[in-house]
Amino acid sequence: MIPVEGHKNLYRDENSGAIVNCDTLGYSQYIKMKSEKQKQKDDIDKLKNDIEEIKSLLKEIVNGSKWNNSRLY
């Protein structure tokens, strides 16, 4: 591995010529951040589903009360 000039964590593979990032701390932080973002997205999706369920139940209650009120008159 040949160090890339001006970049302390980058190296060039001698065989393939590929640039390899050897910053394990940065990679760990990236993985943690990505995991946290996915958890937030999952939480938001769950809240959206919960809200849709609440709306549906409220509509059933409202429609049920209209039906019950019309039978009284």
PDB file of C-alpha atoms in Angstrom:
ATOM      1  CA  MET A   1       0.000   0.000   0.000  1.00  0.00           C
ATOM      2  CA  ILE A   2       1.359   3.390  -1.047  1.00  0.00           C
ATOM      3  CA  PRO A   3       0.256   6.431   1.012  1.00  0.00           C
ATOM      4  CA  VAL A   4      -1.671   9.029  -0.992  1.00  0.00           C
ATOM      5  CA  GLU A   5       0.005  12.404  -0.722  1.00  0.00           C
ATOM      6  CA  GLY A   6      -1.976  14.921   1.335  1.00  0.00           C
ATOM      7  CA  HIS A   7      -4.382  12.297   2.779  1.00  0.00           C
ATOM      8  CA  LYS A   8      -3.304  10.516   5.950  1.00  0.00           C
ATOM      9  CA  ASN A   9      -5.921   7.736   5.758  1.00  0.00           C
ATOM     10  CA  LEU A  10      -5.824   7.013   2.023  1.00  0.00           C
ATOM     11  CA  TYR A  11      -3.582   4.445   0.394  1.00  0.00           C
ATOM     12  CA  ARG A  12      -3.185   3.219  -3.163  1.00  0.00           C
ATOM     13  CA  ASP A  13      -3.198  -0.546  -3.674  1.00  0.00           C
ATOM     14  CA  GLU A  14      -0.083  -1.419  -5.649  1.00  0.00           C
ATOM     15  CA  ASN A  15      -1.734  -4.308  -7.510  1.00  0.00           C
ATOM     16  CA  SER A  16      -5.095  -2.849  -8.527  1.00  0.00           C
ATOM     17  CA  GLY A  17      -4.347   0.886  -8.294  1.00  0.00           C
ATOM     18  CA  ALA A  18      -7.478   1.324  -6.138  1.00  0.00           C
ATOM     19  CA  ILE A  19      -7.601   3.993  -3.447  1.00  0.00           C
ATOM     20  CA  VAL A  20      -8.320   2.452  -0.036  1.00  0.00           C
ATOM     21  CA  ASN A  21      -9.586   4.425   2.947  1.00  0.00           C
ATOM     22  CA  CYS A  22      -8.065   3.037   6.163  1.00  0.00           C
ATOM     23  CA  ASP A  23      -9.862   5.419   8.558  1.00  0.00           C
ATOM     24  CA  THR A  24     -11.483   2.845  10.851  1.00  0.00           C
ATOM     25  CA  LEU A  25     -12.719   5.464  13.348  1.00  0.00           C
ATOM     26  CA  GLY A  26     -14.420   7.450  10.601  1.00  0.00           C
ATOM     27  CA  TYR A  27     -15.966   4.287   9.201  1.00  0.00           C
ATOM     28  CA  SER A  28     -17.263   3.280  12.639  1.00  0.00           C
ATOM     29  CA  GLN A  29     -18.802   6.720  13.090  1.00  0.00           C
ATOM     30  CA  TYR A  30     -20.406   6.486   9.643  1.00  0.00           C
ATOM     31  CA  ILE A  31     -21.916   3.071  10.424  1.00  0.00           C
ATOM     32  CA  LYS A  32     -23.233   4.337  13.777  1.00  0.00           C
ATOM     33  CA  MET A  33     -24.749   7.443  12.148  1.00  0.00           C
ATOM     34  CA  LYS A  34     -26.336   5.338   9.403  1.00  0.00           C
ATOM     35  CA  SER A  35     -27.823   2.984  12.000  1.00  0.00           C
ATOM     36  CA  GLU A  36     -29.221   5.905  14.015  1.00  0.00           C
ATOM     37  CA  LYS A  37     -30.771   7.432  10.872  1.00  0.00           C
ATOM     38  CA  GLN A  38     -32.403   4.092  10.015  1.00  0.00           C
ATOM     39  CA  LYS A  39     -33.792   3.845  13.572  1.00  0.00           C
ATOM     40  CA  GLN A  40     -35.216   7.371  13.263  1.00  0.00           C
ATOM     41  CA  LYS A  41     -36.786   6.490   9.918  1.00  0.00           C
ATOM     42  CA  ASP A  42     -38.288   3.314  11.409  1.00  0.00           C
ATOM     43  CA  ASP A  43     -39.659   5.316  14.362  1.00  0.00           C
ATOM     44  CA  ILE A  44     -41.200   7.903  12.025  1.00  0.00           C
ATOM     45  CA  ASP A  45     -42.766   5.184   9.885  1.00  0.00           C
ATOM     46  CA  LYS A  46     -44.244   3.568  13.018  1.00  0.00           C
ATOM     47  CA  LEU A  47     -45.668   6.918  14.141  1.00  0.00           C
ATOM     48  CA  LYS A  48     -47.210   7.450  10.695  1.00  0.00           C
ATOM     49  CA  ASN A  49     -48.838   4.031  10.861  1.00  0.00           C
ATOM     50  CA  ASP A  50     -50.106   4.728  14.379  1.00  0.00           C
ATOM     51  CA  ILE A  51     -51.613   8.044  13.239  1.00  0.00           C
ATOM     52  CA  GLU A  52     -53.326   6.344  10.291  1.00  0.00           C
ATOM     53  CA  GLU A  53     -54.775   3.747  12.648  1.00  0.00           C
ATOM     54  CA  ILE A  54     -56.016   6.461  15.030  1.00  0.00           C
ATOM     55  CA  LYS A  55     -57.603   8.339  12.115  1.00  0.00           C
ATOM     56  CA  SER A  56     -59.311   5.180  10.956  1.00  0.00           C
ATOM     57  CA  LEU A  57     -60.669   4.461  14.428  1.00  0.00           C
ATOM     58  CA  LEU A  58     -61.900   8.043  14.792  1.00  0.00           C
ATOM     59  CA  LYS A  59     -63.700   7.786  11.449  1.00  0.00           C
ATOM     60  CA  GLU A  60     -65.364   4.580  12.618  1.00  0.00           C
ATOM     61  CA  ILE A  61     -66.472   6.290  15.834  1.00  0.00           C
ATOM     62  CA  VAL A  62     -67.829   9.322  13.946  1.00  0.00           C
ATOM     63  CA  ASN A  63     -69.619   7.194  11.356  1.00  0.00           C
ATOM     64  CA  GLY A  64     -70.987   4.951  14.087  1.00  0.00           C
ATOM     65  CA  SER A  65     -72.355   7.898  16.060  1.00  0.00           C
ATOM     66  CA  LYS A  66     -74.015   9.348  12.929  1.00  0.00           C
ATOM     67  CA  TRP A  67     -75.652   6.006  12.265  1.00  0.00           C
ATOM     68  CA  ASN A  68     -76.810   5.733  15.900  1.00  0.00           C
ATOM     69  CA  ASN A  69     -78.143   9.324  15.910  1.00  0.00           C
ATOM     70  CA  SER A  70     -80.122   8.795  12.698  1.00  0.00           C
ATOM     71  CA  ARG A  71     -81.860   5.769  14.221  1.00  0.00           C
ATOM     72  CA  LEU A  72     -83.030   7.874  17.184  1.00  0.00           C
ATOM     73  CA  TYR A  73     -84.942  10.391  15.049  1.00  0.00           C
TER      74      TYR A  73
END
